[in-house]
C-alpha cells in the first residue's frame, strides 16, 4: 500500500509540473507572437475565450485520465499479488443472466463465439530510417511511369506499416499512439480509434495479417459500454464509419451487427424537442449533454455530419430508424431556416435557435457542408435527396459571395470566416476540404453549365492556396491555420502541424477529376516532408512549429493520419477505378461508402480538351440567340449565376488587428 501511495503521489506531482509547464509555454508563445505588429484594439470574442477554456479543460481531463489509468493499474497489481499470496486466482465477475435487450443479446452471442486460436503473423515493418528524405523535390510537370507510381505506392505502404506496427506494439486497443512516450492514450473513450480508422486502409493496401489483427479486436474486444463521455460525432465518423467501410469492402456482416450495437446507444442523443442531437453521450449510463464552451448548444459540424453513416447503416440493416433520425436534422434546418445558405455554428437543441452569428467552413462548421453534397451523391442523386443538393448549392453561392477573397500581393484565393458583422481573414487547414467538395459538386452535376465551370475553377484556385500553405514553410508542412493582411499576404498564425489530410484530399480529388499531374506532385511533396520531419523511430508525430527546421515534435500519432492522409496518398498513385469517385464517396474521415444506384455523371469534363470544348460552345451561345427559341431553364440558370457572381467591392475588407495565436491549441 505504501508503494502504491508513493507511486500515486509521484505521478500527481509529475502531472502538475507538466500542466504548469504547458501553461507557461502557452503564455510565452502567445506573448512572442504578439511582437512584430502593433495591437491598437483587443479583439477577442467570447467564442474565442470559450474555445481557449475548452482546450485547457481538455488538457486537464487528459491528465486526470492518465492518473486514473495509473491508479487502475495499481489496483490490478495489488489484486494479482493478493491472489498469488493465497494461491487463489483473482476474483472473476459472475456470469450475468441472459440479456433481454436484442442489442445486448447480439453482443453476448458475439462474445461467446470463440476466436481463432492462431494469431496472425505480422510482417516486420521497414526500419524507420531506411527511406530518408534528404531534399524535397516537386516537379509539377512530371509525367510518372507505371513503375514510378508503383514505387511511390510502396513508399506510402511502408509508412503505413511503420505507423501500424508501432501502434500495435505500444498502444494496441488504445485510441492513439504516443510515439515518444511509447504508450497509448484514449481521447475518444478507448474505443480503439486507430484500429477502426485503419481497417479500410489495411484492406486497400493488402496488409492481410494486420487487417485480421484489427478485425478480430473489433469482433471480440471492442466494448461500447465504457464509462466515458464520448463525442457522438467523432464516434460516428471514426468508429461507425470505419466499420461500415470495412463491411462494404469485405462483406463481413460482423461489422453491421457491431454498428447496430453502437448506434442503438448513440440514438439516445437525438431525444430532444427539436430532434437536434446533443454533442456527447456517456456510453455506459447514456447520459447526454452539451459542453459549457458552446453555451450548451449543439455544434453544426457535429449534428450535421452523421447522416452518411446513419443512412448507410439503415440500408444494410433494414432498420429505417437510423436514417430517419439523422435526416430529420437536415429537414428541420431546411424548413426552419429556408432563407439561410450558410448556417451559424451553434444551435440550441431545446429551442431550435442559433446562439451565435459566427459562420465558418473551418472548425465547427466544415463537414456539415460536405455531407449535404455527399448525401445527395450517395443516394444516387435521386429526387428524394434533392433537399440536400438545394441546401448545398445555396450555401456555396453564399460562401462565394461573402467569404471568398484574393490576397495581396500573392493573389491567393482563400475562404474567410464571418463573426459579429465582421469578416475574419483567416483560413484553417481544415478548409482545404472545400476545393475537393466544389470539384466533386461540379463533376457529379450538383451544379451545371457555366456555374459548374466556375465552381471547378474556384476549386483549382483554392487548391493552389492549400499547396502554398506547405510550400512557403521551411519544413514544407502546413500550419494549423493562416491569416491574411492587405498588402502583407499570408502568414502562419497557429504553427503546429498535425498531419492533417484536407490538402492531400484536395490534391487527390483534383488529380482524379482534372488529370493535371501537378496535383500528384504536390501530394508527393507533402509525403516527402512528412517522411523527413514527422517520421520518428516509433511512428509518426506532429510538429510544434512548422517555421523551424529542424522542428520539435509533439507526442501524438493521429488516427486520421492512417485513416485519411496515407489512404489518399496511396490511392493518388493507383488506377482511377480503384475506389472510383463515380462509385464511392468518402465520409469526413475518408472511409469509402458505395454510391446507391449510381448514374453516369452529368457535365463531367475530366479531360481538359473536353472542358475547353464545352467552354467554346458556351462562348458561341450568344450568337445563336436569334436563331433558336428561348430555353427558359437555361435563362434561369444564367440569372442564378449572375446573382452568385462574386462582387468583391460589396464585401467589407475587415482585417484582424489581433489574430488569435495559440501555438499549443488545435481546433477540432
XYZ file of C-alpha atoms in Angstrom:
668
model
C 0.000 0.000 0.000
C 2.861 2.348 0.800
C 4.446 1.772 -2.589
C 1.166 2.353 -4.382
C 0.519 5.577 -2.480
C 4.053 6.776 -3.176
C 3.629 5.992 -6.865
C 0.335 7.895 -6.978
C 1.878 10.948 -5.293
C 4.851 10.908 -7.674
C 2.586 10.693 -10.725
C 0.407 13.512 -9.387
C 3.422 15.767 -8.884
C 4.698 14.998 -12.403
C 1.317 15.797 -13.921
C 1.064 19.060 -12.015
C 4.544 20.070 -13.147
C 3.634 19.095 -16.687
C 0.484 21.198 -16.562
C 2.420 24.173 -15.212
C 4.977 23.809 -17.993
C 2.211 23.612 -20.604
C 0.536 26.784 -19.315
C 3.839 28.652 -19.101
C 4.790 27.678 -22.645
C 1.269 28.567 -23.788
C 1.613 32.052 -22.307
C 5.135 32.651 -23.591
C 4.226 31.525 -27.106
C 1.333 33.964 -27.234
C 3.473 36.807 -25.972
C 6.201 36.006 -28.503
C 3.780 36.036 -31.433
C 2.332 39.431 -30.477
C 5.702 41.014 -31.166
C 6.213 42.406 -34.630
C 2.890 44.249 -35.089
C 1.020 46.920 -33.166
C -2.182 45.987 -31.419
C -4.468 49.017 -31.403
C -7.566 47.228 -30.190
C -8.172 43.968 -28.331
C -10.459 41.926 -30.487
C -11.171 38.763 -28.529
C -14.651 37.349 -28.835
C -16.469 35.369 -26.184
C -16.398 32.398 -28.554
C -12.591 32.514 -28.733
C -12.338 32.776 -24.944
C -14.671 29.829 -24.616
C -12.587 27.826 -27.083
C -9.414 28.601 -25.127
C -11.059 27.397 -21.932
C -12.280 24.277 -23.749
C -8.754 23.288 -24.768
C -7.439 23.939 -21.269
C -10.200 21.783 -19.796
C -9.412 19.051 -22.299
C -5.749 19.069 -21.251
C -6.712 18.823 -17.586
C -9.147 15.965 -18.328
C -6.465 14.095 -20.248
C -4.028 14.389 -17.338
C -6.737 13.241 -14.913
C -7.423 10.246 -17.134
C -3.720 9.368 -17.090
C -3.744 9.446 -13.298
C -6.878 7.276 -13.226
C -5.204 4.736 -15.519
C -2.161 4.543 -13.252
C -4.402 4.069 -10.229
C -6.313 1.320 -12.036
C -3.102 -0.491 -12.903
C -2.007 -0.278 -9.305
C -5.290 -1.874 -8.218
C -4.788 -4.713 -10.695
C -1.239 -5.330 -9.471
C -2.446 -5.398 -5.864
C -5.188 -7.896 -6.771
C -2.745 -10.174 -8.526
C -0.297 -10.007 -5.637
C -3.043 -10.936 -3.193
C -4.065 -13.855 -5.375
C -0.510 -15.151 -5.561
C -0.097 -14.905 -1.792
C -3.231 -17.009 -1.235
C -2.592 -19.359 -4.184
C -6.039 -18.375 -5.476
C -6.891 -16.904 -8.873
C -8.097 -13.291 -8.979
C -11.791 -12.700 -8.465
C -13.877 -13.188 -11.589
C -17.115 -11.435 -12.364
C -20.171 -13.656 -12.030
C -21.801 -14.672 -15.283
C -24.787 -12.374 -15.772
C -28.254 -13.589 -16.663
C -29.168 -13.778 -20.327
C -29.759 -10.200 -21.510
C -33.254 -9.234 -22.565
C -32.320 -6.351 -24.883
C -31.878 -7.552 -28.526
C -28.704 -5.485 -28.973
C -27.264 -6.901 -25.776
C -28.108 -10.438 -26.955
C -26.180 -9.797 -30.166
C -23.226 -8.603 -28.124
C -23.407 -11.619 -25.812
C -23.532 -14.032 -28.743
C -20.529 -12.332 -30.297
C -18.511 -12.535 -27.101
C -19.294 -16.228 -26.686
C -18.072 -17.026 -30.205
C -14.555 -18.445 -29.894
C -11.859 -16.519 -31.670
C -9.225 -18.122 -33.858
C -6.553 -19.783 -31.739
C -3.745 -18.971 -34.159
C -2.659 -15.351 -34.029
C -1.793 -13.807 -37.415
C 1.865 -13.380 -38.200
C 2.561 -9.684 -38.644
C 5.439 -8.983 -41.034
C 8.168 -6.774 -39.666
C 7.871 -3.178 -40.812
C 10.728 -1.472 -42.655
C 13.281 0.214 -40.413
C 12.325 3.746 -39.509
C 15.427 5.264 -41.069
C 15.660 3.150 -44.214
C 13.977 5.683 -46.511
C 15.494 9.030 -45.513
C 14.483 12.118 -47.479
C 17.418 14.461 -47.939
C 15.762 17.010 -50.233
C 12.124 17.665 -51.081
C 11.666 17.936 -54.848
C 8.408 18.872 -56.584
C 8.196 18.943 -60.377
C 4.625 19.971 -61.343
C 5.160 18.847 -64.938
C 6.480 15.381 -64.158
C 4.793 12.519 -66.005
C 5.011 9.351 -63.937
C 5.533 5.905 -65.406
C 3.643 2.915 -64.032
C 6.840 1.754 -62.349
C 7.279 5.121 -60.629
C 3.668 5.080 -59.443
C 4.157 1.566 -58.049
C 7.335 2.701 -56.292
C 5.560 5.630 -54.661
C 2.708 3.395 -53.503
C 5.344 1.139 -51.999
C 6.801 4.026 -50.017
C 3.355 5.057 -48.745
C 2.575 1.458 -47.766
C 5.895 1.284 -45.896
C 4.822 4.403 -43.987
C 1.555 2.681 -43.064
C 3.477 -0.401 -41.911
C 5.725 1.770 -39.759
C 2.767 3.629 -38.224
C 0.676 0.498 -37.635
C 3.421 -1.781 -36.296
C 4.425 0.722 -33.637
C 0.812 1.388 -32.703
C 0.243 -2.382 -32.409
C 3.382 -2.805 -30.319
C 2.953 0.052 -27.873
C -0.712 1.137 -27.903
C -2.901 -1.616 -29.353
C -6.508 -1.188 -28.212
C -5.992 2.444 -27.246
C -7.232 5.273 -29.411
C -3.857 6.649 -30.423
C -0.144 6.017 -30.086
C 2.164 8.393 -28.260
C 5.302 7.647 -30.313
C 7.734 9.381 -27.990
C 6.327 8.107 -24.695
C 5.779 4.621 -26.191
C 2.291 4.184 -24.792
C -1.321 4.745 -25.793
C -3.873 7.404 -24.954
C -7.666 7.484 -25.215
C -9.058 10.848 -26.333
C -12.067 9.041 -27.869
C -13.007 6.866 -24.908
C -10.740 3.905 -25.518
C -12.788 2.639 -28.465
C -9.651 1.817 -30.399
C -9.968 4.742 -32.816
C -6.743 3.917 -34.671
C -7.900 0.319 -35.214
C -11.300 1.345 -36.591
C -9.801 4.159 -38.650
C -7.221 1.786 -40.164
C -9.446 -1.127 -41.194
C -10.117 0.038 -44.750
C -6.585 1.370 -45.250
C -5.145 -2.004 -44.251
C -7.578 -3.734 -46.603
C -6.781 -1.478 -49.562
C -3.032 -1.849 -49.033
C -3.407 -5.638 -48.860
C -1.916 -5.805 -45.369
C -3.839 -9.001 -44.642
C -2.245 -10.075 -41.369
C -2.598 -6.594 -39.898
C -6.185 -6.372 -41.114
C -7.060 -9.696 -39.423
C -5.454 -8.484 -36.205
C -7.632 -5.351 -36.325
C -10.771 -7.238 -37.373
C -10.521 -9.746 -34.516
C -10.136 -6.952 -31.969
C -13.322 -5.324 -33.273
C -15.171 -8.651 -33.143
C -14.104 -9.771 -29.667
C -12.661 -6.917 -27.627
C -14.359 -3.653 -28.617
C -16.529 -2.531 -25.697
C -19.305 0.029 -26.218
C -20.282 0.358 -22.548
C -17.213 2.111 -21.232
C -17.749 4.785 -18.551
C -16.694 7.592 -20.866
C -18.308 10.755 -22.234
C -17.946 10.219 -25.974
C -18.477 12.659 -28.812
C -21.441 11.410 -30.854
C -19.847 12.938 -33.956
C -16.335 11.541 -33.512
C -17.724 8.127 -32.578
C -19.898 8.151 -35.688
C -17.326 9.218 -38.275
C -14.451 7.137 -36.873
C -15.973 4.036 -35.275
C -19.229 3.622 -37.203
C -17.744 4.945 -40.443
C -14.740 2.661 -40.139
C -16.897 -0.429 -39.639
C -19.275 0.466 -42.480
C -16.391 0.898 -44.924
C -14.842 -2.370 -43.755
C -18.165 -4.114 -44.370
C -18.555 -2.676 -47.859
C -15.056 -3.833 -48.768
C -15.140 -7.260 -47.088
C -18.876 -8.137 -46.823
C -18.201 -9.316 -43.259
C -21.606 -8.877 -41.560
C -19.993 -8.783 -38.119
C -19.372 -5.082 -38.740
C -23.081 -4.346 -39.272
C -24.011 -6.191 -36.065
C -21.464 -4.187 -34.143
C -22.608 -0.921 -35.766
C -26.164 -1.567 -34.623
C -24.964 -2.202 -31.078
C -23.199 1.149 -31.010
C -25.646 3.334 -32.925
C -28.501 1.951 -30.839
C -26.828 3.659 -27.887
C -25.985 6.867 -29.749
C -29.632 7.394 -30.749
C -30.382 8.483 -27.186
C -28.629 11.772 -28.002
C -31.366 12.520 -30.563
C -34.159 12.526 -27.977
C -34.617 16.321 -27.909
C -37.511 18.693 -28.558
C -36.146 19.550 -31.995
C -34.508 16.254 -32.938
C -31.131 18.049 -32.977
C -28.805 15.687 -31.078
C -26.587 16.554 -28.152
C -22.851 16.610 -28.777
C -21.829 13.965 -26.254
C -23.080 10.837 -24.504
C -21.740 8.789 -21.606
C -21.509 5.327 -23.098
C -22.406 3.278 -20.037
C -25.125 5.436 -18.444
C -26.394 7.028 -21.696
C -26.406 10.492 -20.125
C -26.298 13.235 -22.766
C -25.180 16.852 -22.661
C -23.532 19.727 -24.496
C -20.350 21.428 -23.303
C -20.306 24.761 -21.498
C -17.950 26.302 -24.073
C -20.762 26.107 -26.671
C -23.202 27.614 -24.145
C -24.924 24.217 -24.014
C -25.634 24.371 -27.748
C -25.024 21.653 -30.319
C -22.325 22.209 -32.937
C -23.120 22.461 -36.652
C -20.301 20.252 -37.892
C -21.308 17.573 -35.388
C -25.092 17.272 -35.677
C -24.788 17.917 -39.419
C -22.199 15.203 -40.112
C -23.802 11.930 -39.058
C -26.190 11.487 -41.990
C -23.956 9.431 -44.318
C -23.207 6.793 -41.711
C -26.749 6.520 -40.336
C -28.281 6.322 -43.822
C -25.833 3.649 -44.904
C -26.492 1.623 -41.732
C -30.227 1.718 -42.461
C -29.549 0.414 -45.968
C -27.516 -2.557 -44.718
C -29.541 -3.384 -41.595
C -33.012 -2.827 -42.996
C -33.878 -0.651 -39.997
C -35.005 2.820 -41.210
C -34.747 4.472 -37.775
C -31.086 5.447 -38.171
C -31.643 7.322 -41.436
C -34.858 8.887 -40.139
C -33.200 10.303 -37.029
C -30.223 11.791 -38.887
C -32.224 13.096 -41.845
C -34.742 14.805 -39.571
C -31.923 17.137 -38.503
C -31.403 18.418 -42.047
C -35.170 18.518 -42.621
C -35.500 20.726 -39.527
C -32.934 23.229 -40.849
C -34.490 23.134 -44.331
C -37.949 24.016 -43.014
C -36.989 26.272 -40.098
C -34.356 28.369 -41.884
C -35.218 28.284 -45.618
C -33.576 31.656 -46.208
C -30.158 30.547 -44.951
C -27.394 29.023 -47.033
C -24.505 29.262 -44.581
C -25.539 28.233 -41.080
C -24.190 29.631 -37.781
C -22.031 27.278 -35.741
C -24.147 26.733 -32.594
C -27.811 25.745 -32.254
C -29.712 25.092 -29.037
C -31.336 21.627 -29.277
C -34.186 22.659 -26.979
C -35.229 25.966 -28.517
C -34.051 25.281 -32.056
C -32.479 28.744 -32.247
C -28.936 29.576 -33.269
C -26.906 31.054 -30.419
C -24.134 32.723 -32.441
C -23.704 34.630 -35.687
C -20.331 33.081 -36.467
C -20.004 31.439 -39.903
C -17.109 29.178 -40.823
C -16.225 26.446 -43.271
C -13.358 25.542 -40.955
C -13.504 24.115 -37.460
C -17.028 23.554 -36.071
C -18.750 24.057 -39.429
C -16.812 22.228 -42.145
C -18.251 18.747 -42.637
C -21.894 19.898 -42.459
C -21.488 21.329 -45.971
C -19.517 18.297 -47.120
C -22.335 15.952 -46.053
C -25.037 17.984 -47.819
C -23.359 17.248 -51.143
C -22.297 13.696 -50.363
C -25.714 12.617 -49.101
C -27.168 13.686 -52.457
C -24.405 11.811 -54.271
C -24.565 8.665 -52.118
C -28.337 8.407 -52.543
C -27.858 8.263 -56.292
C -28.716 11.921 -56.931
C -32.342 10.939 -56.648
C -35.293 13.291 -56.300
C -35.833 12.191 -52.699
C -32.369 13.543 -51.881
C -32.865 16.846 -53.725
C -33.208 18.742 -50.427
C -29.518 18.138 -49.749
C -28.416 19.407 -53.161
C -30.561 22.555 -52.915
C -29.143 23.412 -49.473
C -25.596 22.734 -50.647
C -25.825 24.921 -53.758
C -27.365 27.774 -51.776
C -24.592 27.542 -49.181
C -21.833 27.501 -51.799
C -23.267 30.511 -53.613
C -23.409 32.432 -50.332
C -19.864 31.368 -49.486
C -18.626 32.636 -52.844
C -20.467 35.917 -52.448
C -19.487 36.685 -48.853
C -16.361 34.757 -47.853
C -14.115 34.216 -50.891
C -11.273 36.748 -51.230
C -7.952 37.184 -53.014
C -4.820 38.001 -51.030
C -2.396 40.795 -51.750
C 0.310 40.727 -53.009
C 0.388 36.942 -53.778
C -3.041 36.749 -55.436
C -4.057 33.630 -53.488
C -7.756 32.758 -53.320
C -8.963 31.946 -49.799
C -12.125 31.354 -47.766
C -12.527 33.668 -44.778
C -14.856 33.490 -41.747
C -17.630 35.762 -40.541
C -18.332 36.807 -36.971
C -20.341 39.635 -35.455
C -20.795 41.595 -38.679
C -17.079 41.377 -39.473
C -15.074 39.238 -41.847
C -12.120 37.427 -40.264
C -9.412 36.934 -42.883
C -8.381 33.586 -41.503
C -8.297 30.181 -43.207
C -7.935 26.869 -41.387
C -6.085 23.957 -42.926
C -9.432 22.200 -42.385
C -10.924 24.479 -45.076
C -8.766 22.740 -47.687
C -11.573 20.184 -47.956
C -13.589 22.874 -49.796
C -11.836 22.601 -53.194
C -12.338 18.824 -53.218
C -16.014 19.365 -52.379
C -16.506 22.010 -55.080
C -14.797 19.834 -57.687
C -16.970 16.851 -56.734
C -20.092 19.006 -56.961
C -19.127 20.145 -60.441
C -18.240 16.593 -61.506
C -21.472 14.983 -60.281
C -23.818 17.613 -61.710
C -24.875 19.213 -58.426
C -24.471 22.400 -60.457
C -24.264 22.541 -64.223
C -23.175 24.608 -67.193
C -21.234 27.808 -66.589
C -21.724 27.572 -62.843
C -20.102 24.132 -62.802
C -17.087 25.578 -64.626
C -16.965 28.447 -62.141
C -17.013 26.025 -59.207
C -14.246 23.943 -60.771
C -12.054 26.985 -61.394
C -12.538 28.102 -57.802
C -11.612 24.587 -56.649
C -8.351 24.776 -58.600
C -7.550 28.237 -57.219
C -8.190 27.156 -53.627
C -6.120 24.004 -54.098
C -3.196 26.179 -55.179
C -3.590 28.187 -51.963
C -3.587 24.983 -49.912
C -0.341 23.937 -51.600
C 1.175 27.304 -50.656
C 0.288 26.567 -47.014
C 3.048 23.946 -47.308
C 5.412 25.341 -49.901
C 6.306 28.585 -48.104
C 7.299 26.942 -44.796
C 10.907 25.878 -44.049
C 9.655 22.366 -43.190
C 7.445 22.097 -46.266
C 4.495 21.413 -43.939
C 1.401 23.467 -43.226
C 0.443 25.397 -40.081
C -2.937 24.741 -38.480
C -4.269 27.991 -39.873
C -3.113 31.172 -41.581
C -4.288 34.778 -41.676
C -4.212 37.302 -44.493
C -3.452 41.030 -44.202
C -3.887 43.522 -47.014
C -0.570 44.164 -48.730
C 1.242 41.741 -46.427
C -0.164 38.492 -47.717
C -0.412 35.163 -45.921
C 1.212 34.428 -42.584
C 1.202 31.440 -40.252
C -0.854 32.065 -37.114
C -1.074 28.698 -35.338
C 2.176 26.986 -36.210
C 1.536 23.360 -35.279
C 1.270 20.597 -37.897
C -0.972 17.666 -37.001
C -0.524 15.575 -40.182
C -3.997 16.645 -41.307
C -5.429 15.219 -44.556
C -7.509 18.025 -46.101
C -4.917 19.401 -48.520
C -3.893 15.906 -49.617
C -7.590 15.146 -50.124
C -7.829 18.165 -52.437
C -4.730 17.046 -54.389
C -6.201 13.548 -54.747
C -9.654 14.664 -55.914
C -8.333 17.350 -58.277
C -5.897 14.844 -59.807
C -8.714 12.347 -60.352
C -11.084 14.915 -61.888
C -8.705 17.067 -63.965
C -5.800 14.757 -64.791
C -3.363 17.595 -64.051
C -0.106 15.962 -62.949
C 0.865 18.843 -60.669
C -1.605 17.682 -58.040
C 0.099 14.303 -57.694
C 3.411 16.111 -57.362
C 2.001 18.365 -54.668
C 0.945 15.239 -52.800
C 4.385 13.743 -53.196
C 5.958 16.922 -51.865
C 3.827 16.660 -48.727
C 4.699 12.983 -48.291
C 8.424 13.684 -48.611
C 8.169 16.410 -45.958
C 6.252 14.046 -43.635
C 8.942 11.393 -44.073
C 11.698 13.906 -43.432
C 10.279 15.713 -40.412
C 7.420 13.671 -38.859
C 8.806 10.133 -39.019
C 10.307 9.126 -35.687
C 11.733 5.840 -34.508
C 8.410 4.518 -33.215
C 5.799 6.014 -35.523
C 4.900 9.479 -36.766
C 4.500 12.658 -34.728
C 3.180 16.141 -35.455
C 5.302 19.284 -35.325
C 5.149 22.077 -32.783
C 6.298 24.801 -35.167
C 6.443 24.420 -38.943
C 8.537 27.582 -39.258
C 11.556 25.972 -37.624
C 13.722 23.329 -39.285
C 14.561 21.015 -37.731
C 11.293 21.192 -35.768
C 10.273 19.856 -32.379
C 7.733 17.025 -32.261
C 4.528 16.580 -30.346
C 3.679 13.161 -28.896
C 0.647 12.022 -30.904
C 0.241 9.790 -33.927
C -3.198 10.960 -35.018
C -5.593 8.206 -36.029
C -6.687 10.244 -39.061
C -3.116 10.077 -40.350
C -3.657 6.363 -41.004
C -7.314 6.735 -41.997
C -7.030 9.682 -44.353
C -3.610 11.138 -45.121
C -1.921 7.861 -46.043
C -5.026 6.485 -47.794
C -5.362 9.499 -50.106
C -1.646 9.397 -50.879
C -1.794 5.684 -51.656
C -4.821 5.998 -53.951
C -3.285 9.004 -55.703
C -0.730 6.754 -57.419
C -3.113 3.928 -58.321
C -5.684 3.428 -61.059
C -8.663 5.764 -61.168
C -11.072 2.834 -60.934
C -9.667 1.910 -57.508
C -12.321 3.467 -55.229
C -13.709 5.386 -58.217
C -15.275 8.740 -57.416
C -18.200 7.695 -59.622
C -18.904 4.681 -57.404
C -17.835 5.728 -53.902
C -17.994 8.739 -51.590
C -15.660 9.258 -48.661
C -17.068 10.201 -45.285
C -15.315 13.010 -43.472
C -12.816 10.508 -42.007
C -12.027 9.177 -45.536
C -13.937 5.931 -45.060
C -15.302 4.963 -48.515
C -19.037 4.222 -48.842
C -20.664 2.931 -52.007
C -22.980 5.185 -54.004
C -26.513 3.829 -54.372
C -27.788 3.374 -57.952
C -25.004 5.496 -59.318
C -25.745 7.322 -62.555
C -23.250 8.434 -65.177
C -22.036 11.897 -64.081
C -23.594 14.818 -65.925
C -21.419 17.615 -67.270
C -18.346 15.544 -66.488
C -15.318 17.194 -68.089
C -12.376 15.373 -66.632
C -10.448 15.792 -69.853
C -9.025 19.280 -70.306
C -9.727 19.280 -74.048
C -13.343 18.296 -73.465
C -13.680 21.054 -70.874
C -12.360 23.579 -73.394
C -14.854 22.372 -75.995
C -17.685 22.951 -73.550
C -16.399 26.456 -72.853
C -16.178 27.176 -76.587
C -19.799 26.143 -77.009
C -20.802 28.400 -74.114
C -18.958 31.319 -75.734
C -20.859 30.720 -79.011
C -24.230 30.701 -77.275
C -24.994 34.458 -77.665
C -24.605 34.154 -81.472
C -27.397 31.579 -81.579
C -29.988 33.511 -79.594
C -31.761 34.899 -82.680
C -31.771 31.506 -84.399
C -33.251 29.399 -81.627
C -36.232 29.639 -79.286
C -35.546 30.808 -75.753
C -34.932 27.991 -73.264
C -36.480 29.176 -70.009
C -34.478 26.806 -67.811
C -31.183 27.932 -69.332
C -32.169 31.582 -68.907
C -32.998 30.994 -65.256
C -29.689 29.239 -64.791
C -27.763 32.217 -66.159
C -29.709 34.597 -63.936
C -28.823 32.473 -60.920
C -25.188 32.554 -61.954
C -25.266 36.358 -62.189
C -26.678 36.514 -58.675
C -23.984 34.187 -57.382
C -21.163 36.118 -59.043
C -18.619 37.481 -56.590
C -18.693 41.271 -56.265
C -15.637 41.968 -54.139
C -16.491 45.655 -53.756
C -19.587 44.722 -51.774
C -17.689 42.683 -49.212
C -16.160 44.704 -46.353
C -12.400 44.321 -46.048
C -12.241 43.980 -42.273
C -8.811 42.799 -41.160
C -7.930 41.218 -37.833
C -5.912 43.584 -35.651
C -5.228 40.957 -33.037
C -5.140 37.463 -34.587
C -5.800 34.599 -32.204
C -2.373 32.976 -31.888
C -2.091 29.977 -29.583
C 0.710 27.624 -30.631
C -0.385 24.712 -28.490
C -4.114 24.961 -29.268
C -5.532 22.790 -32.022
C -9.067 23.320 -33.329
C -11.056 20.120 -33.831
